[in-house]
Coordinates of C-alpha atoms and ligand atoms in Angstrom, one line a residue:
Chain A
M3 CA 0.0 0.0 -0.1
H4 CA 1.5 3.2 -1.1
I5 CA 0.3 6.7 -0.1
T6 CA 1.6 9.7 -1.8
E7 CA 1.8 12.6 0.5
I8 CA 3.0 16.2 -0.4
M9 CA 4.6 17.8 2.5
N10 CA 6.8 21.0 2.5
S11 CA 6.2 20.9 -1.2
Q12 CA 8.2 17.5 -1.4
T13 CA 6.4 14.5 -2.7
R14 CA 7.0 11.5 -0.6
K15 CA 5.8 8.1 -1.2
I16 CA 4.9 6.3 1.9
H17 CA 4.8 2.5 2.2
L18 CA 2.5 1.1 4.6
C19 CA 2.1 -2.3 5.9
E20 CA -1.2 -4.0 5.0
Q21 CA -2.5 -3.6 8.4
C22 CA -1.8 0.1 8.7
A23 CA -3.3 0.6 5.4
R24 CA -6.5 -1.1 6.7
D25 CA -6.4 0.7 9.9
L26 CA -6.4 4.1 8.3
Q27 CA -9.7 2.8 6.9
A28 CA -10.9 1.2 10.0
Q29 CA -14.0 3.3 10.1
S30 CA -15.2 1.9 6.9
F31 CA -18.4 0.2 6.4
G32 CA -17.0 -2.7 4.7
F33 CA -17.1 -1.5 1.1
L34 CA -13.3 -1.4 0.7
P35 CA -11.4 -3.2 -1.9
Q36 CA -9.0 -5.7 -0.7
F37 CA -5.4 -4.6 -1.0
E38 CA -2.8 -6.7 -2.5
I39 CA 0.5 -6.1 -0.7
H40 CA 3.9 -7.3 -1.5
N41 CA 7.1 -5.6 -1.1
F42 CA 6.0 -2.6 1.0
L43 CA 8.7 -0.9 3.2
A44 CA 11.1 -3.2 1.4
G45 CA 11.6 -0.6 -1.3
L46 CA 12.7 1.9 1.3
L47 CA 15.2 -0.4 2.8
G48 CA 18.6 -1.0 1.3
M49 CA 18.3 2.3 -0.6
G50 CA 21.0 4.9 -0.4
P51 CA 24.5 4.4 0.7
G52 CA 25.6 1.0 1.7
T53 CA 23.1 -0.6 -0.8
A54 CA 25.8 -3.1 -2.0
K55 CA 26.2 -4.2 1.5
S56 CA 22.5 -4.7 2.3
E57 CA 22.3 -8.1 0.7
E58 CA 25.1 -9.4 2.7
R59 CA 23.4 -8.0 5.8
T60 CA 20.1 -9.7 5.0
E61 CA 22.0 -12.9 5.5
Q62 CA 23.3 -12.2 8.7
A63 CA 21.6 -9.3 10.7
A64 CA 19.2 -10.4 13.3
C65 CA 17.8 -8.7 16.3
P66 CA 19.4 -10.3 19.3
D67 CA 16.3 -10.0 21.4
C68 CA 13.6 -11.5 19.1
G69 CA 15.7 -13.1 16.3
L70 CA 13.9 -11.1 13.6
R71 CA 16.2 -10.9 10.5
E72 CA 16.4 -7.8 8.3
G73 CA 15.0 -9.8 5.5
Q74 CA 11.9 -10.7 7.3
F75 CA 11.3 -7.0 8.2
A76 CA 11.8 -6.2 4.2
Q77 CA 9.1 -8.9 3.6
N78 CA 6.2 -7.8 5.8
G79 CA 7.2 -4.3 7.1
L80 CA 6.9 -5.4 10.7
L81 CA 9.5 -5.2 13.4
G82 CA 9.7 -8.0 15.8
C83 CA 10.2 -6.3 19.2
G84 CA 11.0 -2.8 20.7
N85 CA 14.6 -3.7 20.5
C86 CA 14.5 -4.1 16.7
Y87 CA 14.7 -0.3 16.4
S88 CA 18.2 -0.3 17.9
A89 CA 19.3 -3.5 16.4
F90 CA 18.6 -2.2 12.8
Y91 CA 19.3 1.5 13.8
E92 CA 21.3 2.1 10.7
Q93 CA 18.3 1.3 8.4
M94 CA 15.4 2.3 10.7
Q95 CA 16.8 5.7 11.4
P96 CA 16.5 7.0 7.8
L97 CA 13.3 5.0 7.2
V98 CA 11.5 6.5 10.1
K99 CA 12.6 9.9 9.0
R100 CA 11.4 9.4 5.7
I101 CA 8.0 8.2 6.9
H102 CA 7.4 11.0 9.4
G103 CA 9.6 13.8 8.4
H104 CA 11.0 13.9 11.8
D105 CA 13.2 11.7 14.0
R106 CA 12.5 12.7 17.6
H107 CA 9.5 11.9 19.7
T108 CA 8.0 15.0 21.2
G109 CA 4.7 13.6 22.6
K110 CA 3.5 11.8 25.7
V111 CA 5.9 10.2 28.1
P112 CA 4.5 7.3 30.2
E113 CA 3.6 8.5 33.7
R114 CA 5.3 5.6 35.7
T115 CA 7.9 4.2 33.4
G116 CA 8.8 7.1 31.3
G117 CA 11.1 8.9 33.9
Y118 CA 12.9 5.7 34.4
A119 CA 13.4 5.3 30.5
R120 CA 14.5 8.9 30.4
L121 CA 17.3 8.3 33.1
I122 CA 18.5 5.2 31.3
Q123 CA 18.7 7.2 28.0
Q124 CA 20.5 10.0 29.6
V125 CA 23.0 7.7 31.2
E126 CA 23.5 6.0 27.8
R127 CA 24.0 9.4 26.1
L128 CA 26.6 10.4 28.9
K129 CA 28.5 7.3 28.5
E130 CA 28.8 7.9 24.8
E131 CA 30.1 11.3 25.6
L132 CA 32.5 9.9 28.1
R133 CA 33.8 7.5 25.5
Q134 CA 34.4 10.4 23.1
A135 CA 36.0 12.6 25.8
V136 CA 38.3 9.8 26.6
A137 CA 39.2 9.1 23.0
R138 CA 40.1 12.9 22.7
E139 CA 42.0 12.6 26.0
E140 CA 40.1 15.2 27.6
F141 CA 40.4 13.8 31.1
E142 CA 39.0 16.7 33.1
A143 CA 35.7 16.6 31.2
A144 CA 35.7 12.8 31.2
A145 CA 36.1 13.0 35.2
G146 CA 33.0 15.3 35.3
L147 CA 30.9 13.1 33.0
R148 CA 31.9 10.1 35.2
D149 CA 30.6 11.9 38.3
R150 CA 27.2 12.6 36.6
I151 CA 26.8 9.1 35.5
K152 CA 27.4 7.8 39.0
E153 CA 24.9 10.2 40.3
L154 CA 22.3 9.3 37.7
E155 CA 22.8 5.7 38.2
K156 CA 22.3 6.1 41.9
G157 CA 18.9 7.7 40.9
I158 CA 18.1 4.6 38.7
G159 CA 18.8 2.3 41.5
Q160 CA 16.4 4.2 43.8
E161 CA 13.7 4.1 41.2
R162 CA 14.0 0.5 40.9
Chain B
M2 CA -23.0 -5.7 30.3
S3 CA -21.3 -8.6 28.6
V4 CA -19.7 -8.3 25.1
H5 CA -22.5 -10.7 23.7
D6 CA -25.0 -7.9 24.9
I7 CA -22.8 -5.3 23.2
V8 CA -23.1 -7.3 19.9
D9 CA -26.8 -7.4 20.2
N10 CA -27.3 -3.8 21.1
L11 CA -27.7 -1.6 18.1
Q12 CA -28.1 1.6 19.9
G13 CA -24.7 1.9 21.8
G14 CA -21.8 4.1 21.2
W15 CA -21.5 6.3 18.2
I16 CA -24.5 4.7 16.7
G17 CA -26.7 6.5 19.1
G18 CA -25.8 9.7 17.1
G19 CA -25.9 13.3 18.3
G20 CA -22.7 15.0 19.4
P21 CA -21.5 18.5 18.3
E22 CA -21.7 19.3 14.6
S23 CA -23.5 15.9 13.8
D24 CA -25.2 17.4 10.7
V25 CA -21.8 16.7 9.0
V26 CA -19.5 14.8 11.4
V27 CA -20.9 11.2 12.1
S28 CA -18.1 10.1 14.4
S29 CA -14.7 11.0 15.9
R30 CA -12.1 8.2 16.6
V31 CA -8.8 8.3 18.5
R32 CA -6.6 5.4 19.1
V33 CA -3.0 4.8 20.4
A34 CA -0.8 1.8 19.9
R35 CA 1.1 0.4 22.9
N36 CA 3.5 -2.6 23.4
L37 CA 4.6 -4.3 26.5
A38 CA 8.3 -4.1 27.2
G39 CA 10.5 -7.2 27.0
M40 CA 8.1 -9.2 24.7
P41 CA 8.1 -9.8 20.9
F42 CA 5.4 -8.0 19.0
P43 CA 2.1 -10.1 18.5
H44 CA 3.1 -11.4 15.0
L45 CA 6.0 -13.2 16.5
L46 CA 4.1 -14.6 19.4
N47 CA 2.9 -18.2 19.8
K48 CA -0.5 -18.9 21.5
E49 CA 1.1 -19.1 24.8
G50 CA 2.8 -15.7 24.6
A51 CA -0.3 -14.2 23.1
D52 CA -2.3 -15.6 26.2
Q53 CA 0.3 -14.1 28.6
V54 CA -0.3 -10.7 26.9
V55 CA -4.1 -11.0 27.3
G56 CA -3.5 -12.2 30.9
L57 CA -1.4 -9.2 31.7
V58 CA -3.9 -6.7 30.3
R59 CA -6.8 -8.5 32.0
K60 CA -5.0 -8.2 35.4
A61 CA -4.3 -4.6 34.7
S62 CA -7.9 -3.8 33.9
E63 CA -9.2 -5.5 37.0
D64 CA -6.9 -3.6 39.3
E65 CA -8.7 -1.2 41.7
R66 CA -6.7 1.8 40.7
F67 CA -7.6 1.2 37.1
L68 CA -11.3 0.9 38.0
A69 CA -11.1 4.1 40.0
R70 CA -9.5 5.8 37.1
A71 CA -11.0 4.4 34.1
G72 CA -14.1 2.5 35.1
R73 CA -15.2 -1.1 34.2
I74 CA -14.2 -2.7 30.9
E75 CA -15.3 -6.1 29.8
L76 CA -12.6 -8.3 28.3
V77 CA -13.5 -11.3 26.1
T78 CA -11.2 -13.3 24.0
M79 CA -12.2 -13.5 20.4
G80 CA -12.3 -17.3 20.6
E81 CA -15.3 -16.9 23.1
L82 CA -17.3 -15.2 20.4
S83 CA -19.0 -16.8 17.5
A84 CA -17.9 -15.9 13.8
E85 CA -21.1 -13.7 13.5
E86 CA -20.5 -11.9 16.8
R87 CA -16.9 -11.1 15.8
Q88 CA -18.0 -9.7 12.4
V89 CA -20.7 -7.6 14.1
L90 CA -17.9 -5.9 16.4
V91 CA -16.1 -5.1 13.1
E92 CA -19.1 -3.4 11.6
K93 CA -19.8 -1.5 14.8
H94 CA -16.2 -0.3 14.4
L95 CA -15.4 -1.5 17.9
V96 CA -12.6 -3.8 16.5
S97 CA -10.6 -3.7 13.3
P98 CA -10.9 -6.5 10.7
D99 CA -7.4 -7.6 11.7
L100 CA -8.8 -9.0 14.9
L101 CA -10.6 -11.7 12.9
N102 CA -7.4 -13.1 11.6
Q103 CA -5.8 -15.7 13.9
F104 CA -8.5 -14.8 16.3
E105 CA -7.5 -17.3 18.9
H106 CA -4.6 -15.1 19.8
K107 CA -6.7 -12.0 20.2
A108 CA -9.0 -10.3 22.6
V109 CA -11.0 -7.1 23.0
A110 CA -12.0 -5.2 26.2
I111 CA -15.1 -2.8 25.8
D112 CA -16.7 -0.5 28.3
G113 CA -20.5 -0.7 28.9
E114 CA -21.2 2.6 26.9
E115 CA -19.2 1.3 24.0
K116 CA -17.0 4.4 23.8
I117 CA -13.7 2.7 24.7
S118 CA -12.4 -0.6 23.2
I119 CA -9.1 -2.0 23.7
M120 CA -7.9 -4.4 21.0
I121 CA -5.3 -7.0 22.4
N122 CA -2.7 -8.6 20.2
E123 CA -3.7 -6.8 17.0
E124 CA -0.6 -5.4 15.2
D125 CA 0.6 -4.1 18.4
H126 CA -0.1 -5.7 22.0
L127 CA -2.5 -2.9 22.7
R128 CA -4.6 -0.5 20.6
I129 CA -6.7 1.7 22.9
Q130 CA -9.5 3.2 20.9
V131 CA -12.4 5.7 21.7
L132 CA -15.1 6.3 19.2
L133 CA -17.7 9.0 19.9
P134 CA -20.4 10.4 17.9
G135 CA -20.1 13.9 16.2
L136 CA -17.0 16.1 16.3
Q137 CA -15.4 15.2 19.8
L138 CA -11.7 14.7 19.0
N139 CA -10.4 16.4 22.2
E140 CA -13.1 14.2 24.3
A141 CA -11.9 11.2 22.5
W142 CA -8.2 11.9 23.2
Q143 CA -8.8 12.7 26.9
L144 CA -10.6 9.4 27.3
V145 CA -7.9 7.4 25.5
N146 CA -5.2 9.3 27.6
G147 CA -6.9 8.4 30.8
V148 CA -7.3 4.7 29.9
D149 CA -3.7 4.6 28.9
D150 CA -2.4 6.1 32.1
A151 CA -4.6 3.8 34.1
L152 CA -3.2 0.6 32.3
E153 CA 0.2 1.9 32.6
L154 CA -0.1 1.8 36.4
N155 CA 0.4 -1.9 35.9
L156 CA 1.9 -2.5 32.4
D157 CA 5.5 -1.7 31.5
Y158 CA 5.4 -0.1 28.0
C159 CA 7.9 -0.3 25.3
F160 CA 9.1 3.2 25.1
S161 CA 12.2 5.0 23.9
E162 CA 13.1 8.6 24.7
Q163 CA 14.0 9.2 21.1
L164 CA 11.3 7.3 19.3
G165 CA 8.5 7.4 21.8
Y166 CA 6.1 4.4 22.0
L167 CA 7.6 1.5 19.9
T168 CA 5.3 -0.1 17.6
A169 CA 5.4 -3.1 15.3
C170 CA 5.1 -0.9 12.2
P171 CA 7.4 2.1 11.9
T172 CA 4.3 4.2 10.5
N173 CA 3.0 4.3 14.0
V174 CA 6.1 4.9 16.1
G175 CA 6.3 8.0 18.3
T176 CA 2.8 8.9 19.8
G177 CA 1.3 5.7 18.2
L178 CA -1.8 8.1 17.7
R179 CA -4.2 7.9 14.9
A180 CA -7.0 10.4 15.1
S181 CA -9.9 10.3 12.4
V182 CA -13.3 11.8 11.6
M183 CA -16.1 10.4 9.7
L184 CA -17.6 13.0 7.4
H185 CA -20.9 13.0 5.6
L186 CA -20.3 15.3 2.5
P187 CA -23.2 15.1 0.0
G188 CA -23.2 18.9 -0.6
L189 CA -19.6 19.0 -1.6
V190 CA -20.1 15.8 -3.8
M191 CA -23.3 17.4 -5.4
A192 CA -21.4 20.7 -6.0
N193 CA -18.6 18.8 -7.5
Q194 CA -16.0 20.3 -5.0
V195 CA -15.1 17.2 -3.0
R196 CA -12.1 16.2 -5.1
G197 CA -10.4 19.5 -4.9
L198 CA -11.0 20.1 -1.2
L199 CA -9.9 16.6 -0.2
A200 CA -6.8 16.9 -2.4
T201 CA -5.9 20.1 -0.4
V202 CA -6.4 18.3 2.7
T203 CA -4.1 15.5 1.6
K204 CA -1.4 18.2 1.1
L205 CA -1.9 19.3 4.7
G206 CA -0.4 15.9 5.7
L207 CA -3.7 14.1 6.4
A208 CA -5.0 11.0 4.7
V209 CA -8.6 10.9 3.2
R210 CA -10.5 7.9 2.3
G211 CA -13.8 7.5 0.8
L212 CA -15.7 4.4 1.6
Y213 CA -15.5 2.8 -1.7
G214 CA -18.1 0.7 -3.5
E215 CA -17.5 -1.3 -6.5
G216 CA -16.6 1.7 -8.6
T217 CA -14.3 4.6 -7.5
E218 CA -17.1 6.9 -6.1
A219 CA -17.4 7.1 -2.3
V220 CA -20.5 5.1 -1.3
G221 CA -22.8 7.0 0.8
N222 CA -20.8 10.2 0.5
L223 CA -18.9 9.1 3.6
F224 CA -15.2 10.1 4.0
Q225 CA -12.7 9.5 6.7
V226 CA -10.0 12.0 7.3
S227 CA -7.0 11.1 9.6
N228 CA -3.5 12.2 10.5
Q229 CA -0.5 10.2 9.0
V230 CA 2.5 11.5 10.9
T231 CA 3.1 10.0 14.5
L232 CA 6.6 11.2 15.1
G233 CA 7.8 14.7 16.0
R234 CA 4.4 16.1 16.9
T235 CA 2.7 16.2 20.2
E236 CA -0.8 14.5 20.6
E237 CA -2.4 17.8 21.0
E238 CA -0.9 19.2 17.9
V239 CA -2.1 16.3 15.9
I240 CA -5.6 16.5 17.3
N241 CA -5.8 20.4 16.9
N242 CA -4.6 20.2 13.3
L243 CA -7.3 17.7 12.5
L244 CA -9.9 19.6 14.3
L245 CA -9.0 22.8 12.5
I246 CA -9.2 21.3 9.1
T247 CA -12.4 19.5 10.0
R248 CA -14.1 22.7 10.9
Q249 CA -13.0 24.1 7.6
L250 CA -14.6 21.1 5.7
L251 CA -17.7 21.5 7.9
E252 CA -18.1 25.1 6.8
H253 CA -17.7 24.3 3.1
E254 CA -20.2 21.4 3.3
R255 CA -22.8 23.6 5.0
G256 CA -22.2 26.3 2.4
A257 CA -22.6 23.9 -0.4
R258 CA -25.8 22.4 1.0
A259 CA -27.3 25.9 1.6
G260 CA -26.2 27.1 -1.9
I261 CA -27.7 24.1 -3.7
Y262 CA -30.9 24.3 -1.7
R263 CA -31.3 28.0 -2.5
E264 CA -30.6 27.5 -6.3
R265 CA -32.2 24.1 -6.9
R266 CA -34.6 23.5 -3.9
E267 CA -36.5 20.6 -5.9
L268 CA -33.3 18.8 -6.6
V269 CA -32.5 18.4 -3.0
E270 CA -36.0 17.7 -1.9
D271 CA -36.5 15.2 -4.8
K272 CA -33.3 13.2 -3.8
V273 CA -34.4 13.2 -0.1
F274 CA -38.1 12.1 -0.8
R275 CA -37.1 9.7 -3.4
A276 CA -34.7 8.0 -1.0
Y277 CA -37.5 8.0 1.7
G278 CA -40.0 6.4 -0.8
L279 CA -37.6 3.7 -2.0
L280 CA -36.4 2.7 1.5
K281 CA -40.0 2.6 2.8
H282 CA -41.3 0.5 -0.1
A283 CA -38.8 -1.3 -1.9
R284 CA -38.6 -5.1 -1.8
I285 CA -35.1 -5.8 -2.9
L286 CA -32.2 -3.6 -1.7
S287 CA -28.5 -4.3 -2.3
A288 CA -26.1 -3.0 0.3
G289 CA -24.6 -0.4 -2.1
E290 CA -28.1 1.0 -3.0
A291 CA -29.0 1.0 0.7
M292 CA -26.1 3.1 1.5
R293 CA -26.6 5.6 -1.3
L294 CA -30.3 6.0 -0.1
F295 CA -29.2 6.3 3.6
S296 CA -27.0 9.2 2.6
D297 CA -29.9 10.9 0.7
L298 CA -32.2 10.4 3.8
R299 CA -29.4 11.6 6.2
L300 CA -29.1 14.6 4.2
G301 CA -32.9 15.4 4.5
V302 CA -32.8 14.8 8.4
E303 CA -29.6 17.0 8.6
M304 CA -31.4 19.8 6.8
N305 CA -34.6 19.4 8.6
L306 CA -36.5 18.5 5.4
L307 CA -37.7 15.3 6.9
T308 CA -39.3 15.0 10.4
G309 CA -39.9 11.9 12.3
I310 CA -36.7 10.1 11.4
P311 CA -34.2 10.3 14.2
P312 CA -30.5 10.4 12.9
E313 CA -29.5 7.5 15.2
L314 CA -32.2 5.3 13.3
I315 CA -30.0 5.8 10.1
N316 CA -26.9 4.8 11.9
E317 CA -28.6 1.7 13.3
L318 CA -30.1 0.7 10.0
M319 CA -26.6 1.2 8.3
I320 CA -25.2 -1.3 10.6
A321 CA -28.2 -3.6 10.7
S322 CA -28.2 -3.9 6.9
R323 CA -24.6 -4.9 6.7
P324 CA -24.1 -8.5 5.7
A325 CA -22.8 -9.7 9.1
Y326 CA -25.8 -8.5 11.0
L327 CA -28.2 -9.7 8.2
V328 CA -26.7 -13.2 8.5
K329 CA -27.2 -12.9 12.3
T330 CA -30.9 -12.1 12.1
G331 CA -31.7 -13.8 8.7
D332 CA -32.7 -17.3 10.0
G333 CA -30.3 -19.0 7.5
R334 CA -30.9 -16.8 4.5
K335 CA -27.5 -16.2 3.2
N336 CA -27.3 -15.9 -0.6
N337 CA -27.3 -12.4 -2.1
Y338 CA -30.9 -12.4 -3.3
E339 CA -32.2 -13.6 0.1
M340 CA -30.0 -11.0 1.8
D341 CA -31.3 -8.1 -0.4
V342 CA -34.8 -9.2 0.2
H343 CA -34.2 -9.5 4.1
R344 CA -32.4 -6.1 4.0
A345 CA -35.4 -4.4 2.3
E346 CA -37.8 -6.1 4.9
L347 CA -35.8 -4.9 7.7
I348 CA -35.5 -1.3 6.7
R349 CA -39.2 -1.1 5.7
S350 CA -40.2 -2.4 9.1
R351 CA -38.4 0.6 10.8
I352 CA -38.9 3.6 8.5
Ligands
ZN17 ZN1 1.7 -1.4 9.9
ZN18 ZN1 13.6 -7.6 17.9

């Protein structure tokens, strides 16, 4: 199912999985034609730089959590679990951006588990900064980052 | 009220009609997609895993704090319902057609007023939906939001700071929110303006769908407008954008109706009363013809040309004359001819 959308005077073709195509019409009264869906979303994967490598990846890449292979995703347009988004980050990031025109969530955060998720994410980000600081041999900055990480991790421990 | 009773009740929820701007807006719908952390998405679950999800949602919905915040919802597995009951839920828009595939894995929870329905193990673990009559997008979102918060008291959602709520399909990631309105636009269709206006709406990032018949024309002049983007915009932004555009369409539709009535009064009246006559006296009615006539009749009611026909009766007949319900009430009459006769009988007995 393809939907052509013109946004910011750019034409984008959006490939929807069969379900979402139907979902967009869920309020129907049953007069809808049946959609024949094949390689939706697949067309958007493996495009752009690194295309040559993508076939190779299809053979190997799988999500460590749910075992979904990249090839499976290309076939039915559905991810296997939440972790697939990071397992296939390289491919998902541009795809998500192409679908939505954005790459960052600005909406609701879950009341109970959201704060926790936010802390975890923050620590991850600081750890990455720390790695970079160490690589650049900026030891003073690294020490500061290490302190902040420790403090946040204490907070995470308490939330648990 | 059990889900079996809900199936039998043809007055509940949006079908009861009314609501603001109901002369053009039939219903408003908001749904969010949610998944449980640490579990594969439904299409990778075996029966055992699927049952586990149903069990967790059941437990969360029976929790006292959930009941205090969101009220009682009745959960039923799709396997507990008959094939006809399942189909009726689809035609009442309480569940999506996807819930009929591999139905042994799936379940639905519905509140007594039929405003809220939670689909379990559809494309995502949870799809929380609210469907209200008329233009009530903010109200629908508030209800969805409340049920979502109440469930989250006991469920760990799959959420990432960068991408928001993680969904099986990347087209839903972020807010997981899809908001839509069902519009009755006979005036714009008659004035030949519907194509242009809807093309404009598409350019504003919304998806528009007619309810198609055999051909390409929208059957019953009913159109669904919904948001497409779920990432990078807040729920309120999405709802307000759709609300704003719906109000514009609403004004254009009213303008078209008034204009045609001023210029060609008999044309409108003829359409309305012809439909009334056919629905009241026809002996054979196909689903497509019935939908077209319902649209003309609805227009008459909305423009106060016809009295004595409550709008909710048209909604009710629209559902009651769909195949699933006809099979359910038809004493074994199942072929097309028999269904068309049964449909005409049923409509005649009510109008
Ligand atoms: Zn999808
Ligand atoms: Zn995965």
